[in-house]
Amino acid sequence: MRVLLAGGGTLGSVTPVLAVVQELCKRDSGVELLWVGTKRGPERKLVERFGVEFKVITSGRLRRWLTWQNLVLPFRILWGLFDSLLVLHNWRPDVVFHAGSFVAVPVTWAAWLLRIPVHIHQLDWRPGLANRLSAPFATSVSVSFKKSLHDFYSQRTVLTGNPIRIEILKAAKENSYELFGLSANRPIVLVLGGGTGAAALNQLIVETLPFLRSDFQVMHITGLNKMVQPPNWIGMYLQFDFLNERMPSALAVADLVVTRAGMGTLTELAALGRPAVIVPMPGTHQEDNAELFVQADAAVRFSQNSSAVDLAKLISSICSDREQLGSLSLAMHKLSNPQATELVTDLVLAAVHHRRQSDR
């Protein structure tokens, strides 16, 4: 069986697909995999660590501000469609699977033209443009939340939850303290700027640290090429632009996570029951994602336009209140579906079966 995977630009569309890759390989050790992604996105390093062949195609992304790049967007999409047709024709997959992203759109269209089944997964509370453009050409769709069932064609849409990678769930907490040189007796705050980085959040963290007590231990993942000048602070501060195989260990030891509101990250935190302060990117789907977790009492929302002093007070308050940490953790767990990876994998395989039945 051959499965072509697509996604990139950010890691949000990548991590749930990799979770399904692990389940596919567990069920069929002979499965062949090919990933189609972007040239400059952060996904290649992570994908290749899983032993999946990676191929780049031309792709275009709609920018929601005035820029000349939007003028050439139709031509880049058309070029991406030709690239996709060539890849699919030469490699001949049994199914295409993706979880959104602009690079997946021409792949989906090409698969439909070549009568190759496509399964797509919707992570976020609000459907992204890529999945809205892909869904009419998909064999089936899985969604993370019940509300999303009404956003796609109902007969082809299934509620599954969001797939989680095995290593996220299996990381040993005790070994992780030693890996990073951290103490289990002092509060640990993990800051996630996202795979491509969040400059505003990174700057806010740098301004916040001098207002935190010196017993705090802060691990700050800035995003690729987004390293910042370390602050003048006497507490323990570790900065990374990207954590690959060490990310599960970082999540394992965190007492509190300060993060953007990408649904891939939030559902990993839910699976682990990690309390979070969510700083959504203003004016984006992340605000809807954040609101979902806040309404469920699973996280606390913080505006990136608020002051560093206020963020330091919030972090200190939560980390000093064991009851609140426990309450947030319990509510986080309730937003996770442990069977999500298996359910989505079932749908990918069902799409293959549907094609083979149609070809008879």
Short mmCIF file of C-alpha atoms in Angstrom, two decimals:
data_model
loop_
_atom_site.label_atom_id
_atom_site.label_comp_id
_atom_site.label_asym_id
_atom_site.label_seq_id
_atom_site.Cartn_x
_atom_site.Cartn_y
_atom_site.Cartn_z
CA MET A 1 0.00 0.00 0.00
CA ARG A 2 1.23 3.48 -0.89
CA VAL A 3 0.12 6.55 1.08
CA LEU A 4 0.98 10.07 -0.05
CA LEU A 5 0.98 12.63 2.75
CA ALA A 6 0.90 16.41 2.40
CA GLY A 7 1.29 19.40 4.67
CA GLY A 8 3.68 22.06 5.88
CA GLY A 9 4.44 25.73 6.16
CA THR A 10 3.71 25.32 9.88
CA LEU A 11 3.76 22.24 12.08
CA GLY A 12 0.05 22.37 12.92
CA SER A 13 -0.85 20.41 9.80
CA VAL A 14 2.08 18.03 10.23
CA THR A 15 2.00 16.48 13.72
CA PRO A 16 -1.44 14.80 13.49
CA VAL A 17 -0.50 13.28 10.12
CA LEU A 18 2.70 11.88 11.65
CA ALA A 19 0.60 10.30 14.41
CA VAL A 20 -1.38 8.47 11.73
CA VAL A 21 1.89 7.50 10.00
CA GLN A 22 2.93 5.71 13.18
CA GLU A 23 -0.37 3.83 13.34
CA LEU A 24 -0.21 2.89 9.64
CA CYS A 25 3.30 1.49 10.07
CA LYS A 26 2.16 -0.48 13.12
CA ARG A 27 -0.66 -2.06 11.13
CA ASP A 28 1.29 -2.61 7.89
CA SER A 29 5.08 -2.78 8.12
CA GLY A 30 5.30 -2.75 4.32
CA VAL A 31 3.42 0.51 3.81
CA GLU A 32 5.22 2.96 1.49
CA LEU A 33 5.08 6.65 2.38
CA LEU A 34 5.86 9.86 0.52
CA TRP A 35 5.47 13.36 1.97
CA VAL A 36 4.81 16.42 -0.20
CA GLY A 37 5.71 19.66 1.58
CA THR A 38 7.10 23.16 1.31
CA LYS A 39 10.60 24.30 0.48
CA ARG A 40 11.19 26.56 3.50
CA GLY A 41 8.76 25.26 6.14
CA PRO A 42 9.85 23.58 9.39
CA GLU A 43 8.26 20.25 8.51
CA ARG A 44 11.07 18.60 6.53
CA LYS A 45 13.35 17.99 9.50
CA LEU A 46 10.55 16.42 11.52
CA VAL A 47 9.17 14.32 8.65
CA GLU A 48 12.54 12.89 7.66
CA ARG A 49 13.19 11.88 11.27
CA PHE A 50 10.25 9.52 10.85
CA GLY A 51 11.99 7.93 7.86
CA VAL A 52 9.48 9.32 5.36
CA GLU A 53 10.73 10.42 1.93
CA PHE A 54 10.15 14.16 1.43
CA LYS A 55 9.38 15.93 -1.84
CA VAL A 56 8.92 19.66 -2.45
CA ILE A 57 6.32 21.14 -4.80
CA THR A 58 5.49 24.72 -5.72
CA SER A 59 2.76 26.15 -3.53
CA GLY A 60 1.09 29.46 -2.82
CA ARG A 61 -0.40 30.93 0.34
CA LEU A 62 -3.08 33.62 0.51
CA ARG A 63 -1.80 36.49 2.63
CA ARG A 64 -4.51 38.49 4.35
CA TRP A 65 -2.79 41.81 3.75
CA LEU A 66 -1.86 43.84 0.69
CA THR A 67 1.19 42.35 -0.97
CA TRP A 68 2.40 41.74 -4.51
CA GLN A 69 2.76 38.06 -3.65
CA ASN A 70 -1.03 37.64 -3.80
CA LEU A 71 -0.91 38.76 -7.44
CA VAL A 72 1.20 35.75 -8.42
CA LEU A 73 -0.74 33.36 -6.18
CA PRO A 74 -2.96 31.90 -8.96
CA PHE A 75 0.12 31.11 -11.04
CA ARG A 76 1.88 29.41 -8.11
CA ILE A 77 -1.22 27.31 -7.40
CA LEU A 78 -1.44 26.29 -11.06
CA TRP A 79 2.25 25.41 -11.05
CA GLY A 80 1.69 23.41 -7.85
CA LEU A 81 -1.14 21.54 -9.56
CA PHE A 82 1.16 20.51 -12.41
CA ASP A 83 3.85 19.49 -9.90
CA SER A 84 1.27 17.43 -8.01
CA LEU A 85 -0.05 15.73 -11.12
CA LEU A 86 3.49 14.69 -12.01
CA VAL A 87 4.25 13.34 -8.53
CA LEU A 88 0.98 11.44 -8.26
CA HIS A 89 1.20 10.02 -11.77
CA ASN A 90 4.75 8.78 -11.25
CA TRP A 91 4.36 7.48 -7.69
CA ARG A 92 0.76 6.19 -8.00
CA PRO A 93 -0.41 6.23 -4.36
CA ASP A 94 -3.45 4.29 -3.16
CA VAL A 95 -4.63 7.25 -1.07
CA VAL A 96 -3.74 10.86 -0.21
CA PHE A 97 -4.01 12.10 3.38
CA HIS A 98 -3.52 15.57 4.84
CA ALA A 99 -4.67 17.83 7.67
CA GLY A 100 -4.82 21.13 5.81
CA SER A 101 -2.15 23.64 4.74
CA PHE A 102 -1.86 25.51 1.46
CA VAL A 103 0.60 22.99 -0.03
CA ALA A 104 -2.04 20.24 0.27
CA VAL A 105 -4.64 21.99 -1.91
CA PRO A 106 -3.10 21.34 -5.36
CA VAL A 107 -2.26 17.79 -4.24
CA THR A 108 -5.94 17.20 -3.43
CA TRP A 109 -7.12 18.60 -6.76
CA ALA A 110 -4.58 16.51 -8.66
CA ALA A 111 -5.64 13.37 -6.78
CA TRP A 112 -9.29 14.01 -7.70
CA LEU A 113 -8.37 14.44 -11.37
CA LEU A 114 -6.50 11.11 -11.27
CA ARG A 115 -9.30 9.39 -9.32
CA ILE A 116 -7.13 8.79 -6.23
CA PRO A 117 -9.08 8.87 -2.94
CA VAL A 118 -8.32 11.63 -0.46
CA HIS A 119 -8.93 11.77 3.28
CA ILE A 120 -8.56 15.12 5.03
CA HIS A 121 -8.52 15.93 8.74
CA GLN A 122 -9.82 19.17 10.21
CA LEU A 123 -7.87 20.20 13.31
CA ASP A 124 -9.14 23.64 14.17
CA TRP A 125 -12.47 24.81 15.53
CA ARG A 126 -12.87 27.03 12.46
CA PRO A 127 -12.23 25.38 9.05
CA GLY A 128 -9.22 26.82 7.28
CA LEU A 129 -9.26 27.94 3.68
CA ALA A 130 -7.12 24.99 2.57
CA ASN A 131 -9.58 22.41 3.89
CA ARG A 132 -12.56 24.34 2.54
CA LEU A 133 -10.94 24.19 -0.91
CA SER A 134 -10.04 20.51 -0.47
CA ALA A 135 -13.21 19.09 1.09
CA PRO A 136 -15.40 19.01 -2.07
CA PHE A 137 -12.80 16.71 -3.66
CA ALA A 138 -12.28 14.44 -0.64
CA THR A 139 -13.53 10.91 -0.19
CA SER A 140 -13.92 11.43 3.55
CA VAL A 141 -13.26 14.03 6.25
CA SER A 142 -12.47 13.61 9.96
CA VAL A 143 -12.95 16.43 12.46
CA SER A 144 -11.66 17.14 15.94
CA PHE A 145 -14.85 18.72 17.31
CA LYS A 146 -18.57 18.02 17.06
CA LYS A 147 -19.30 21.53 15.83
CA SER A 148 -17.14 20.90 12.74
CA LEU A 149 -19.49 18.15 11.54
CA HIS A 150 -21.70 20.92 10.17
CA ASP A 151 -18.85 22.60 8.30
CA PHE A 152 -18.44 19.81 5.73
CA TYR A 153 -20.61 17.39 3.79
CA SER A 154 -22.30 15.43 6.58
CA GLN A 155 -22.38 12.01 4.87
CA ARG A 156 -18.60 12.02 4.43
CA THR A 157 -17.62 13.58 7.77
CA VAL A 158 -16.76 11.70 10.99
CA LEU A 159 -15.99 12.98 14.49
CA THR A 160 -12.70 11.47 15.64
CA GLY A 161 -10.73 13.91 17.78
CA ASN A 162 -7.16 14.86 16.93
CA PRO A 163 -4.40 12.21 16.46
CA ILE A 164 -1.47 12.35 18.89
CA ARG A 165 2.04 11.02 18.27
CA ILE A 166 3.13 8.05 20.38
CA GLU A 167 6.29 9.73 21.67
CA ILE A 168 4.27 12.63 23.09
CA LEU A 169 2.37 10.18 25.30
CA LYS A 170 5.32 7.96 26.21
CA ALA A 171 8.04 10.45 27.26
CA ALA A 172 9.48 9.57 30.68
CA LYS A 173 9.30 12.51 33.07
CA GLU A 174 12.22 11.40 35.26
CA ASN A 175 14.66 11.12 32.34
CA SER A 176 13.49 14.46 30.96
CA TYR A 177 14.67 16.40 34.02
CA GLU A 178 18.17 15.07 33.50
CA LEU A 179 18.05 15.68 29.74
CA PHE A 180 17.58 19.43 30.23
CA GLY A 181 19.42 19.77 33.55
CA LEU A 182 16.25 20.81 35.39
CA SER A 183 15.20 20.41 39.00
CA ALA A 184 11.94 18.64 39.86
CA ASN A 185 11.64 20.81 42.97
CA ARG A 186 11.33 24.15 41.16
CA PRO A 187 8.50 25.29 38.83
CA ILE A 188 9.09 24.68 35.13
CA VAL A 189 7.46 26.88 32.49
CA LEU A 190 7.61 25.85 28.84
CA VAL A 191 7.08 28.58 26.24
CA LEU A 192 6.09 27.50 22.72
CA GLY A 193 6.40 30.10 19.98
CA GLY A 194 5.24 27.67 17.29
CA GLY A 195 7.20 25.86 14.58
CA THR A 196 7.72 29.05 12.57
CA GLY A 197 8.02 31.30 15.59
CA ALA A 198 5.94 34.11 17.05
CA ALA A 199 7.99 37.29 17.31
CA ALA A 200 5.46 39.14 19.48
CA LEU A 201 5.16 36.29 21.97
CA ASN A 202 8.93 35.78 22.07
CA GLN A 203 9.46 39.46 22.86
CA LEU A 204 6.74 39.38 25.52
CA ILE A 205 8.48 36.47 27.25
CA VAL A 206 11.84 38.25 27.24
CA GLU A 207 10.18 41.27 28.88
CA THR A 208 8.33 39.06 31.38
CA LEU A 209 11.23 37.06 32.81
CA PRO A 210 12.78 39.84 34.95
CA PHE A 211 9.47 40.01 36.86
CA LEU A 212 9.47 36.29 37.69
CA ARG A 213 10.99 34.82 40.83
CA SER A 214 14.48 33.43 40.39
CA ASP A 215 13.40 29.90 41.36
CA PHE A 216 11.48 29.55 38.07
CA GLN A 217 12.98 27.42 35.28
CA VAL A 218 11.94 28.56 31.82
CA MET A 219 12.39 26.65 28.58
CA HIS A 220 11.71 28.95 25.63
CA ILE A 221 11.22 27.49 22.14
CA THR A 222 11.26 30.49 19.82
CA GLY A 223 10.63 28.86 16.43
CA LEU A 224 13.03 28.45 13.52
CA ASN A 225 15.29 31.47 12.94
CA LYS A 226 13.53 33.40 15.72
CA MET A 227 16.14 33.25 18.48
CA VAL A 228 16.07 36.30 20.78
CA GLN A 229 18.60 38.09 22.98
CA PRO A 230 18.53 36.30 26.35
CA PRO A 231 17.10 38.51 29.10
CA ASN A 232 19.03 39.81 32.08
CA TRP A 233 17.54 37.42 34.62
CA ILE A 234 19.12 35.32 37.36
CA GLY A 235 16.67 32.41 37.02
CA MET A 236 17.32 29.38 34.82
CA TYR A 237 16.56 30.16 31.18
CA LEU A 238 17.01 27.70 28.30
CA GLN A 239 16.38 28.87 24.74
CA PHE A 240 15.94 26.71 21.63
CA ASP A 241 14.78 27.66 18.18
CA PHE A 242 13.35 24.20 17.56
CA LEU A 243 13.09 20.95 19.50
CA ASN A 244 12.76 17.85 17.40
CA GLU A 245 13.09 14.52 19.22
CA ARG A 246 13.38 16.35 22.56
CA MET A 247 9.95 18.04 22.36
CA PRO A 248 8.09 15.15 24.08
CA SER A 249 10.54 15.40 26.99
CA ALA A 250 10.00 19.14 27.27
CA LEU A 251 6.24 18.64 27.42
CA ALA A 252 6.65 15.86 29.97
CA VAL A 253 8.36 18.05 32.60
CA ALA A 254 6.42 21.30 32.14
CA ASP A 255 4.29 22.44 35.07
CA LEU A 256 2.77 25.19 32.92
CA VAL A 257 2.90 25.85 29.17
CA VAL A 258 2.65 29.32 27.64
CA THR A 259 1.71 28.87 24.02
CA ARG A 260 0.09 30.11 20.85
CA ALA A 261 -3.25 28.51 20.02
CA GLY A 262 -2.42 26.13 17.20
CA MET A 263 -4.77 23.17 17.62
CA GLY A 264 -2.03 20.61 17.05
CA THR A 265 -0.19 21.91 20.12
CA LEU A 266 -3.33 22.38 22.21
CA THR A 267 -4.56 18.85 21.63
CA GLU A 268 -1.14 17.45 22.56
CA LEU A 269 -1.36 19.44 25.80
CA ALA A 270 -4.88 18.05 26.31
CA ALA A 271 -3.66 14.47 25.85
CA LEU A 272 -1.04 15.08 28.55
CA GLY A 273 -3.27 17.19 30.81
CA ARG A 274 -0.81 20.09 30.76
CA PRO A 275 -2.13 23.40 32.20
CA ALA A 276 -1.70 26.25 29.76
CA VAL A 277 -1.72 30.00 29.33
CA ILE A 278 -2.83 30.59 25.75
CA VAL A 279 -1.70 33.70 23.86
CA PRO A 280 -3.59 33.49 20.55
CA MET A 281 -2.47 35.29 17.43
CA PRO A 282 -4.87 38.25 17.12
CA GLY A 283 -7.41 38.23 14.29
CA THR A 284 -6.92 34.56 13.37
CA HIS A 285 -8.55 31.16 13.88
CA GLN A 286 -6.35 30.83 16.98
CA GLU A 287 -8.76 33.07 18.87
CA ASP A 288 -11.54 30.52 18.31
CA ASN A 289 -9.24 27.68 19.37
CA ALA A 290 -8.29 29.54 22.54
CA GLU A 291 -11.89 30.31 23.40
CA LEU A 292 -12.82 26.64 23.18
CA PHE A 293 -10.24 25.72 25.82
CA VAL A 294 -11.05 28.71 28.03
CA GLN A 295 -14.78 27.92 27.97
CA ALA A 296 -13.94 24.37 29.05
CA ASP A 297 -11.92 25.77 32.00
CA ALA A 298 -8.89 23.98 30.58
CA ALA A 299 -6.67 27.03 30.03
CA VAL A 300 -6.26 30.72 30.78
CA ARG A 301 -6.22 33.24 27.94
CA PHE A 302 -3.76 36.14 27.84
CA SER A 303 -3.56 38.94 25.28
CA GLN A 304 -0.17 39.56 23.67
CA ASN A 305 -0.93 43.29 23.99
CA SER A 306 -1.10 43.08 27.78
CA SER A 307 1.88 43.94 29.93
CA ALA A 308 4.82 41.73 30.85
CA VAL A 309 4.14 42.47 34.51
CA ASP A 310 0.63 41.05 34.18
CA LEU A 311 1.92 37.90 32.48
CA ALA A 312 4.51 37.39 35.23
CA LYS A 313 1.80 37.75 37.88
CA LEU A 314 -0.43 35.26 36.05
CA ILE A 315 2.34 32.66 35.68
CA SER A 316 3.35 33.05 39.33
CA SER A 317 -0.24 32.83 40.52
CA ILE A 318 -1.04 29.63 38.60
CA CYS A 319 2.22 27.87 39.49
CA SER A 320 1.73 28.71 43.18
CA ASP A 321 -1.79 27.28 43.26
CA ARG A 322 -1.68 23.46 43.15
CA GLU A 323 -5.46 23.29 43.19
CA GLN A 324 -5.74 25.44 40.05
CA LEU A 325 -3.01 23.45 38.31
CA GLY A 326 -4.90 20.25 39.08
CA SER A 327 -8.21 21.68 37.92
CA LEU A 328 -6.74 22.90 34.62
CA SER A 329 -5.04 19.55 34.07
CA LEU A 330 -8.26 17.58 34.63
CA ALA A 331 -10.25 19.85 32.29
CA MET A 332 -7.51 19.53 29.65
CA HIS A 333 -7.72 15.73 29.75
CA LYS A 334 -11.47 15.85 29.11
CA LEU A 335 -10.86 17.56 25.74
CA SER A 336 -8.78 14.65 24.44
CA ASN A 337 -9.93 11.48 22.69
CA PRO A 338 -7.42 8.62 23.23
CA GLN A 339 -8.86 6.72 20.24
CA ALA A 340 -8.43 9.57 17.74
CA THR A 341 -5.34 8.20 15.99
CA GLU A 342 -6.92 4.79 15.44
CA LEU A 343 -10.19 6.32 14.19
CA VAL A 344 -8.48 8.57 11.62
CA THR A 345 -6.28 5.70 10.46
CA ASP A 346 -9.40 3.59 9.95
CA LEU A 347 -10.82 6.29 7.67
CA VAL A 348 -7.60 6.51 5.62
CA LEU A 349 -7.66 2.74 5.11
CA ALA A 350 -11.38 2.83 4.34
CA ALA A 351 -10.66 5.29 1.52
CA VAL A 352 -8.18 2.78 0.06
CA HIS A 353 -10.76 0.01 0.33
CA HIS A 354 -13.40 2.21 -1.32
CA ARG A 355 -11.12 2.78 -4.29
CA ARG A 356 -10.30 -0.90 -4.70
CA GLN A 357 -14.01 -1.75 -4.61
CA SER A 358 -14.73 0.91 -7.25
CA ASP A 359 -11.95 -0.42 -9.53
CA ARG A 360 -13.42 -3.93 -9.63
#
